[in-house]
Coordinates of C-alpha atoms in Angstrom, one line a residue:
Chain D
X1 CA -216.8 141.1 42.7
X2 CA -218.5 142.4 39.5
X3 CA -220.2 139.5 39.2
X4 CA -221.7 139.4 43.0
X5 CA -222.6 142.8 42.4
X6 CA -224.6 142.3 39.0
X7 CA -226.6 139.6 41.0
X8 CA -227.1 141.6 44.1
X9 CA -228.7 144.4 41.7
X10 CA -230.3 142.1 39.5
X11 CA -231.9 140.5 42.5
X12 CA -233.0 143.9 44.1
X13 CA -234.3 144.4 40.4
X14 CA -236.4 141.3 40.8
X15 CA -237.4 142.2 44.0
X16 CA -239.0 145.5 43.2
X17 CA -240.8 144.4 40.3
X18 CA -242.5 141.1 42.5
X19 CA -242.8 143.1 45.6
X20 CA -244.5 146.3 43.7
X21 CA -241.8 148.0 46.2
X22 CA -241.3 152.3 45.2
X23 CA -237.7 152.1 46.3
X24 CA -235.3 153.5 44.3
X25 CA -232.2 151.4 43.1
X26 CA -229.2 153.6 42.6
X27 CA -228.8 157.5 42.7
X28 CA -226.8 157.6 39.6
X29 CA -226.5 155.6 36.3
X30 CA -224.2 152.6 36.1
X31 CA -221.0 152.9 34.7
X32 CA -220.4 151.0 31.2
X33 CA -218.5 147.9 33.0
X34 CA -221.1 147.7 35.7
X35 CA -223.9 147.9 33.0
X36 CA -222.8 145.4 30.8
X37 CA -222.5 143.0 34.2
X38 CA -226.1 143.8 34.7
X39 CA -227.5 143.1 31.2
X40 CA -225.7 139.4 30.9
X41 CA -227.1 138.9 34.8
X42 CA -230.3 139.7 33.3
X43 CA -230.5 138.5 30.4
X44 CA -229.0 135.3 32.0
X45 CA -231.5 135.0 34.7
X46 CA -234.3 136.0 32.1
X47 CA -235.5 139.1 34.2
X48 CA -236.2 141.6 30.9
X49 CA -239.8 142.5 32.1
X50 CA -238.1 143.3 35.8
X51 CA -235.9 145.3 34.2
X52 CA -238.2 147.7 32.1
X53 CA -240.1 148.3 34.7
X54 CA -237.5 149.3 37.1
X55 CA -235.9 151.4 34.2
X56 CA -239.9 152.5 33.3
X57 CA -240.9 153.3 36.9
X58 CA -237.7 155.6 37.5
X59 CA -236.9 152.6 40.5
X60 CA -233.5 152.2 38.4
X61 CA -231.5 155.7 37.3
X62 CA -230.6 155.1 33.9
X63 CA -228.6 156.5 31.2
X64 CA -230.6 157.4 27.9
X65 CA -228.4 154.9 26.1
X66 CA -229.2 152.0 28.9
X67 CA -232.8 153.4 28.7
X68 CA -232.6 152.2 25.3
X69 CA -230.7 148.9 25.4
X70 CA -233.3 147.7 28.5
X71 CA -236.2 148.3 25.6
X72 CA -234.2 146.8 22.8
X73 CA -233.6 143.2 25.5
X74 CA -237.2 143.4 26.7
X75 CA -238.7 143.5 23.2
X76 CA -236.4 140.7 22.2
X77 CA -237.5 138.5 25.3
X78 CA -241.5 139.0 24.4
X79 CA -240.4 138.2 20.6
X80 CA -239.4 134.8 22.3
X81 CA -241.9 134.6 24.6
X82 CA -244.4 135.2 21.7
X83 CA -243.1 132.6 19.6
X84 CA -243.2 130.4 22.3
X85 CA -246.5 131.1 23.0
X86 CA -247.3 130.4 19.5
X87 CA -245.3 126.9 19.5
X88 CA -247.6 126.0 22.5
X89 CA -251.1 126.7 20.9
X90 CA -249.7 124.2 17.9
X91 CA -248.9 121.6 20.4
X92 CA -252.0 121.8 22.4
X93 CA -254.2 121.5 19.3
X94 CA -252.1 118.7 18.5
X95 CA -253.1 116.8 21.7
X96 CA -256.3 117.6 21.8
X97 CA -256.8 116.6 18.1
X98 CA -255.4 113.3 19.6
X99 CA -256.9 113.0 23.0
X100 CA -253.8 113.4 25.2
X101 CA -254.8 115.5 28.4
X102 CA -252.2 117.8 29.6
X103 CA -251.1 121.4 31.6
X104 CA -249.0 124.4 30.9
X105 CA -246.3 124.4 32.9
X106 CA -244.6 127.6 34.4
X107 CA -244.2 130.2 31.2
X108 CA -247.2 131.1 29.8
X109 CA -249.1 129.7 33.1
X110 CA -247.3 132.0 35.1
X111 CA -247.1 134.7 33.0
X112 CA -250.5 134.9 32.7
X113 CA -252.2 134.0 36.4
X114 CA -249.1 135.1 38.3
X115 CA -248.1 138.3 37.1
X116 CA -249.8 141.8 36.9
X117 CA -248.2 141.7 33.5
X118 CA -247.7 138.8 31.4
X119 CA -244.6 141.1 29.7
X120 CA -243.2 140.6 33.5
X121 CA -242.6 137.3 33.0
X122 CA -239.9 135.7 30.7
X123 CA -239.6 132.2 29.0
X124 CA -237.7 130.5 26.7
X125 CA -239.5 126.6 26.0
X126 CA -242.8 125.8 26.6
X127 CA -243.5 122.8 29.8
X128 CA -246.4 120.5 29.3
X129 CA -247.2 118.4 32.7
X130 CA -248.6 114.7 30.5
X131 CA -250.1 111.7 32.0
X132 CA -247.5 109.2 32.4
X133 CA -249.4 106.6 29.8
X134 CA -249.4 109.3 27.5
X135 CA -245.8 110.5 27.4
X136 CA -244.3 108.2 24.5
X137 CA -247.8 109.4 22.3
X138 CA -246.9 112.8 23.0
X139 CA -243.8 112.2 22.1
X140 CA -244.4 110.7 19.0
X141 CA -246.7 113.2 18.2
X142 CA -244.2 116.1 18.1
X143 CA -241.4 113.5 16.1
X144 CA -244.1 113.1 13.2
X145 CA -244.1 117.1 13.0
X146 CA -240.4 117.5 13.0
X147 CA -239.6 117.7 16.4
X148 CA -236.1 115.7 17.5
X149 CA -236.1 113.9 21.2
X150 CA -232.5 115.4 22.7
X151 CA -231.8 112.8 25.1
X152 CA -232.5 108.8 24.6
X153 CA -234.6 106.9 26.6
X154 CA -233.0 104.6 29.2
X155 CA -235.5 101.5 28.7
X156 CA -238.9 101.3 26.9
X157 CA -241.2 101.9 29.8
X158 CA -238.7 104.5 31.3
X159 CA -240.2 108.1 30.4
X160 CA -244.0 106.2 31.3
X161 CA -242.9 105.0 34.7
X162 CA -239.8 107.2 36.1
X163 CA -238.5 110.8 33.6
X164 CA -239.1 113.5 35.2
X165 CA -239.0 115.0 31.4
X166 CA -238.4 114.8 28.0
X167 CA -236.7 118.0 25.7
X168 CA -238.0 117.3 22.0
X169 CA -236.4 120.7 20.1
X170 CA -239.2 121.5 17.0
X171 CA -238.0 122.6 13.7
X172 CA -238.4 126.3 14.9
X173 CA -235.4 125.6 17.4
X174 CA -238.5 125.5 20.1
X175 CA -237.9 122.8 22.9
X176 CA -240.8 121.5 24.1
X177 CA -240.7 119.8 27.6
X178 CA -243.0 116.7 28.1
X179 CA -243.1 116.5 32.2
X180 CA -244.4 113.3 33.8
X181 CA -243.7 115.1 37.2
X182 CA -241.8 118.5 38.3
X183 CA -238.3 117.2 39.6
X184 CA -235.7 115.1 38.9
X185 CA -234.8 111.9 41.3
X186 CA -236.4 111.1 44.9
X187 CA -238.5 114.3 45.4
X188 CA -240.1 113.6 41.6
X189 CA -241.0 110.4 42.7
X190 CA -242.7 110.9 45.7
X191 CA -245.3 114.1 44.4
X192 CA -248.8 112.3 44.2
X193 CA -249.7 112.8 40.3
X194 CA -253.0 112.4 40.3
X195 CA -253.2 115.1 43.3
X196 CA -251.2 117.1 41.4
X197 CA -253.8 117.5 38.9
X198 CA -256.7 118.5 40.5
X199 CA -258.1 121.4 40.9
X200 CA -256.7 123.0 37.8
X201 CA -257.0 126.6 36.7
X202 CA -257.6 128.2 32.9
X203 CA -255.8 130.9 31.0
X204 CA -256.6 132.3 27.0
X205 CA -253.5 133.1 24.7
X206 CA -254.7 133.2 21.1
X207 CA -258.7 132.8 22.0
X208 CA -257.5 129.3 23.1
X209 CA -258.2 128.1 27.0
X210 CA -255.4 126.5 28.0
X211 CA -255.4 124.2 31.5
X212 CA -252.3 125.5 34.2
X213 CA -252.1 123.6 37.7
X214 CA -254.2 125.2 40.3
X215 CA -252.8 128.0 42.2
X216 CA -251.8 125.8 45.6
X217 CA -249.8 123.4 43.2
X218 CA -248.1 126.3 41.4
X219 CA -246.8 127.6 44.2
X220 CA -245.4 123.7 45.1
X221 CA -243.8 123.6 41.8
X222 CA -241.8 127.4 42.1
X223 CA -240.7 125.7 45.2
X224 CA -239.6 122.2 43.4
X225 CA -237.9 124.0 40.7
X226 CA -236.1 127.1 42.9
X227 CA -234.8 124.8 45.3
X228 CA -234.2 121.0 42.9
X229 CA -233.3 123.2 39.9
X230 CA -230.1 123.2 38.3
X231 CA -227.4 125.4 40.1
X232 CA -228.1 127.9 42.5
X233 CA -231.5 129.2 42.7
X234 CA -233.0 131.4 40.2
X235 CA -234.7 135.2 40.4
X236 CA -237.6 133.7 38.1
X237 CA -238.4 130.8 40.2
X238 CA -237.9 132.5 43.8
X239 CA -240.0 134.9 42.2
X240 CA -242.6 132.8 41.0
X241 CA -242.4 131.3 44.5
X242 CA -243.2 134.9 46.0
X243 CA -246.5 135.4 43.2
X244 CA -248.0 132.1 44.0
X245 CA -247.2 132.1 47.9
X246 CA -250.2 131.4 49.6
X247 CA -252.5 134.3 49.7
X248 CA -254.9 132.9 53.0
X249 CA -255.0 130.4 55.5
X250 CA -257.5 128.7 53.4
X251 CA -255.0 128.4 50.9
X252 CA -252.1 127.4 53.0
X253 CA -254.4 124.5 54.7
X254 CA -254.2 122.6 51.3
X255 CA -250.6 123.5 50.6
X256 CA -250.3 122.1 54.3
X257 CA -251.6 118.9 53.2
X258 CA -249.9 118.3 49.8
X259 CA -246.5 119.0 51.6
X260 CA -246.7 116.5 54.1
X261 CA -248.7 114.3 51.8
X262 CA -245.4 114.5 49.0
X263 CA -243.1 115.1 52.1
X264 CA -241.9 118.4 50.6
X265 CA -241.4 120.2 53.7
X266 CA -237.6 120.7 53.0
X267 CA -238.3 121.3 50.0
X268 CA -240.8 124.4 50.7
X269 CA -238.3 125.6 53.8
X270 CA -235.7 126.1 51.6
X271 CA -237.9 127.9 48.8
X272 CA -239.2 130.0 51.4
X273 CA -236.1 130.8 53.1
X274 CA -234.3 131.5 49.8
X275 CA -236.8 133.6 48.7
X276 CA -236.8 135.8 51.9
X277 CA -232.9 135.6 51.8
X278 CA -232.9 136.3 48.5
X279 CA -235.4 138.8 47.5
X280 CA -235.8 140.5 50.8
X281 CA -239.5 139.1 51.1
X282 CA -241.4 139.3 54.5
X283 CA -243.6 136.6 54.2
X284 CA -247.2 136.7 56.6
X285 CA -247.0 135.9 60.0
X286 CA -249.4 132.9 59.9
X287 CA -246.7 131.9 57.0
X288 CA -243.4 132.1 58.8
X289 CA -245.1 130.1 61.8
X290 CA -245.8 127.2 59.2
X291 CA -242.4 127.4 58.2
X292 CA -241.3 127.4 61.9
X293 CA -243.3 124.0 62.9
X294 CA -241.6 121.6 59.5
X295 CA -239.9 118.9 61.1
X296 CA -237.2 117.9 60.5
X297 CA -236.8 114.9 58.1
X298 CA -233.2 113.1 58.0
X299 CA -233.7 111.2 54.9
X300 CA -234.9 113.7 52.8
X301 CA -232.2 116.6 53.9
X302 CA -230.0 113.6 52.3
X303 CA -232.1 113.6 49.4
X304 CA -231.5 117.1 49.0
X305 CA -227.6 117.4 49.4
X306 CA -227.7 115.7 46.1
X307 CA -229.5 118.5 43.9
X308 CA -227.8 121.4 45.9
X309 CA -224.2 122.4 44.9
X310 CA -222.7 123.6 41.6
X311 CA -223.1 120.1 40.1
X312 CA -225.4 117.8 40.6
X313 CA -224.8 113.9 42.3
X314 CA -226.6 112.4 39.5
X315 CA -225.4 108.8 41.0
X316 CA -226.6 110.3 44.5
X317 CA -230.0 111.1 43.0
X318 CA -230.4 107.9 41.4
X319 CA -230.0 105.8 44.5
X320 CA -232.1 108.1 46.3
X321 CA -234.4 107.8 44.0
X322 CA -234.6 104.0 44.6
X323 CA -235.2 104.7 48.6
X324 CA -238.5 106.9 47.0
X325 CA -240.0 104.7 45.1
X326 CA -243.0 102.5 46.9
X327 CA -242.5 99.0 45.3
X328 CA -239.8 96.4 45.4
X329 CA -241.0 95.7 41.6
X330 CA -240.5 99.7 40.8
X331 CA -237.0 99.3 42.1
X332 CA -235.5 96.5 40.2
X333 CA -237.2 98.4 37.2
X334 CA -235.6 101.2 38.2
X335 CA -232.3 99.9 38.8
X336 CA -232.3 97.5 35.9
X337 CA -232.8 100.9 33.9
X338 CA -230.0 102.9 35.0
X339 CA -227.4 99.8 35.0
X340 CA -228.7 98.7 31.5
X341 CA -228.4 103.1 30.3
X342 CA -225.2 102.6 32.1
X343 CA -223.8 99.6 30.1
X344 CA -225.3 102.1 26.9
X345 CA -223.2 105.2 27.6
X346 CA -219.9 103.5 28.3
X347 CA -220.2 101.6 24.8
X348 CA -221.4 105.5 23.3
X349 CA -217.9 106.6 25.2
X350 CA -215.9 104.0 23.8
X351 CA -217.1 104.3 20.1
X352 CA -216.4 108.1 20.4
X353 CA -213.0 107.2 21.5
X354 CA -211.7 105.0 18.8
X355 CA -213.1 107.1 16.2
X356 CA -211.0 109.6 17.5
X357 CA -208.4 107.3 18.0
X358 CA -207.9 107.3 21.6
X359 CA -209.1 104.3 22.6
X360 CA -206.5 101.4 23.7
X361 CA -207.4 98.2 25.2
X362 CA -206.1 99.1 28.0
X363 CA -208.5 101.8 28.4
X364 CA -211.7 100.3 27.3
Chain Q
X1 CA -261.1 144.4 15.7
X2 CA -258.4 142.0 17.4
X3 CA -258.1 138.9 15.5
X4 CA -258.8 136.2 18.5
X5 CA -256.0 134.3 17.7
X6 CA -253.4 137.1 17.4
X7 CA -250.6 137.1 20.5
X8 CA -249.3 140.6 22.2
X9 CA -247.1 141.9 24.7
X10 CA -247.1 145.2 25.9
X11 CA -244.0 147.1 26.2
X12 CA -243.0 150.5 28.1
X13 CA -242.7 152.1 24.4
X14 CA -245.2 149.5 22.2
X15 CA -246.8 146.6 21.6
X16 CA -245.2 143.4 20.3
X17 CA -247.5 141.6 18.1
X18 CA -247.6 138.2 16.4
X19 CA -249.7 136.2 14.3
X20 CA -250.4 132.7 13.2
X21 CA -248.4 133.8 9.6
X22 CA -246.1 136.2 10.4
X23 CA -242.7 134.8 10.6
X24 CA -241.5 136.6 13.7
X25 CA -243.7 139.1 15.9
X26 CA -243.8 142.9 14.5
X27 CA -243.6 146.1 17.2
X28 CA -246.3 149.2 16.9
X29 CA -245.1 152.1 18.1
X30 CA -246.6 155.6 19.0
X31 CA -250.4 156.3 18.0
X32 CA -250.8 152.5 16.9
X33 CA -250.4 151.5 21.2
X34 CA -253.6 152.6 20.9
X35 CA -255.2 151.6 17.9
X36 CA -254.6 148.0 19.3
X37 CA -256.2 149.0 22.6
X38 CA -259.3 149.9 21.1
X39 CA -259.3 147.7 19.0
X40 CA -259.9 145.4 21.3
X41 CA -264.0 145.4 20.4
X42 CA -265.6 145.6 17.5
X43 CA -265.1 149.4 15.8
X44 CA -265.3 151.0 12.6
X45 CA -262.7 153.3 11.4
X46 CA -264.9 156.7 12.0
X47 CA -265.1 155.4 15.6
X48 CA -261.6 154.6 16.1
X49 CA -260.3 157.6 14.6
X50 CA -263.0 159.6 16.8
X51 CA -261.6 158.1 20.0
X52 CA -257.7 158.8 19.0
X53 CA -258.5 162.0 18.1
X54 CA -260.3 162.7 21.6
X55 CA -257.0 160.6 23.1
X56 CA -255.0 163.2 21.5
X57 CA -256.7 166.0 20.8
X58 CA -256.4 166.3 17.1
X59 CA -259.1 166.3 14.1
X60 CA -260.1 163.1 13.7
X61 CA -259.6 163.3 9.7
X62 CA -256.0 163.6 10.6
X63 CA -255.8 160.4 12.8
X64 CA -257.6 158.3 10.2
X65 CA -254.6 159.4 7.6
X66 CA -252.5 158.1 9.8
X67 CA -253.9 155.3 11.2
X68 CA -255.5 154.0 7.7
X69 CA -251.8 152.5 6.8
X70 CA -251.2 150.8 10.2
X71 CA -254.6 149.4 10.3
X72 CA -253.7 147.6 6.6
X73 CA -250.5 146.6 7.5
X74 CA -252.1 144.8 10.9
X75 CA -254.6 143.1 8.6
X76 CA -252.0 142.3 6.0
X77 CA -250.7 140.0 9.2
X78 CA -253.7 138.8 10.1
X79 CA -253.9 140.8 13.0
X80 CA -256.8 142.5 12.8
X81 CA -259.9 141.0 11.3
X82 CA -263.3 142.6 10.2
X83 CA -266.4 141.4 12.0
X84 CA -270.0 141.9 10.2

């Protein structure tokens, strides 16, 4: 109950601070148990910023003491953000020093073209989106500076032709994200890269210009990550989905036609939805009647079952993600990857096993 | 002024600051909030401490005693720079 409370408040929190809404959140300070619920939901769901400025716009009633602890979490979420920010310009001269195109991801991006106040925003790794011929250079790149790959790849051509991303954790502790695309499984598969690309947008941290996807394809990837993201939605991304929802018709006749291009439309419904659901957001008329006319598409409600849930379906995902992909070639590829990664972990399993020794014939 | 490759968020009681050297990012507080905001173009230390001293209503000699040791530490960490 505590729990479903801290997240109700923490997502009226949220919800004030995107919406710019006056309304005021409590009539008294929080008691001790329900505060310390509320800073672990926030800190959690990385909503700092949110927080100050509730606390800092009186929407929140506060004790002097929580007054206190909400600037002491705040400054320590811009210290990370900062250092983030930091890790990023040394990655991005290190492509551009070696010719590898890329885009800031969500964080900074966001932060900076989304927000009325990059301090609103929270962040805790830095996402690059990389050309899919590029990914194993960029990778490479951050190895010969320290940086340690956290997963292994399947195959050799694997993060080129299929990831959706790769962690490499710096020296610092910073994880960088290489992204060939913005979601796991089928719905990765089927976004149009090179689409995805165009029109981009620019932001300066540092005196450096930095590329971010355009606004319409910002908005596409809050709704890929608050809807395919791990576990239930979260505030940041629904959020994010509310700063970059589109602001005309204009804007909304391209989102139109990358949707149905990518066959995101459930994808987007359920973005929207959560974010109205969630957040309390009334969206424009001309926005709820787009909503209104998706169609429904059988295969791809499938697709979805298998991201939804407290745990993933990660075998679900990877057949689906055979359906997605165009080519009879791509599939055995595929396929041939995941059985040979397959064959890899069990062998990783077993070796763990008899060094503990657990392992019996029987068993292996 | 600003170094053009210093970082900064503003908080509801500071500014969080970081540099390409400093370790981790440092916090100004009180009168410096607004050293950093003018700072933000060129200006000489007369200048500055004439503007905080209209900000706050104070002499400006007294500003520029205080602000002389923030402004060294912020150029200690390569904050601030000084521009011909």
């Amino acid at each position: 109950v505590r729990a479903t409370r801290a997240w109700e408040l923490a997502s009226a929190i949220a919800s004030t601070s995107v919406l710019d809404r006056a309304e005021v959140l409590n009539e008294a300070p929080l008691s001790e148990d329900a505060w310390r619920h509320l800073v672990t939901m926030i800190s959690t769901e990385r909503l700092a910023g949110a927080l100050a400025d509730a606390v800092h716009s009186a929407r929140l009633v506060v004790t002097e003491d929580q007054a206190h602890e909400t600037q002491d979490l705040h400054r320590r979420a811009m210290a990370t953000v900062l250092v983030r920010d930091r890790a990023l310009l040394d990655v991005a001269g290190e492509l551009r020093a070696h010719g590898i195109s890329f885009v800031v991801l969500k964080g900074a991006a966001a932060a900076h073209l989304d927000y009325p106040a990059p301090a609103l925003r929270s962040y805790g790794d830095v996402d690059l989106l990389i050309p899919g011929d590029r990914m194993d250079g960029a990778r490479t790149l951050l190895e010969q500076r320290g940086g340690a790959r956290l997963y292994p790849q399947r195959q050799d051509d694997f993060d080129r032709r299929f990831t959706k991303s790769v962690t490499v954790r710096m020296p610092d502790r910073v994880e960088i994200d290489l992204h060939r695309t913005l979601a796991a499984g089928p719905f990765g598969l089927t976004i149009d890269l090179e689409e995805l690309g165009r029109a981009p947008e620019a932001f300066v941290i540092g005196g450096v210009e930095l590329p971010a996807l355009g606004r319409t394809r910002r908005f596409l990837h809050a709704c890929y990550h608050a809807t395919l993201g791990r576990g239930r939605s979260g505030l940041v991304p629904l959020c994010d989905v509310v700063a970059t929802a589109p602001a005309d018709e204009r804007e909304l006749h391209t989102v139109d036609a990358l949707v149905r291009h990518w066959g995101a439309q459930v994808v987007v419904a359920h973005a929207l939805d959560d974010a109205a659901a969630t957040l309390g957001w009334e969206s424009p008329v001309w926005l709820v009647r787009w909503r209104s006319e998706f169609f429904s598409d059988r295969r791809r409600e499938r697709w979805l079952t298998a991201y939804r849930g407290p745990t993933r379906h990660a075998r679900r995902l990877a057949f689906y993600s055979l359906e997605a992909l165009p080519s009879v070639r791509e599939r055995v590829a595929y396929g041939g990857a995941l059985a040979r990664s397959s064959v890899a972990a069990r062998h990783a399993a077993q070796r763990v096993r008899r060094s503990a020794g657990l392992s019996s014939p029987a068993a292996e | 002024m600003r170094a053009p490759d210093a970082l900064w968020r503003e908080l509801a009681d500071g500014v969080l600051l970081l540099s390409p050297t400093l370790e981790q990012p440092i916090a100004v507080l009180g009168p410096g909030v607004d050293a950093w905001d003018v700072l933000a173009e060129p200006v000489d230390i007369t200048d500055l401490s004439a503007e905080l001293a209209r900000r706050y209503g104070i002499a400006p000699d007294e500003v520029r005693r205080d602000i002389e040791p923030v402004l060294a530490e912020l150029a200690r960490a390569s904050l601030i720079v000084a521009v011909p």
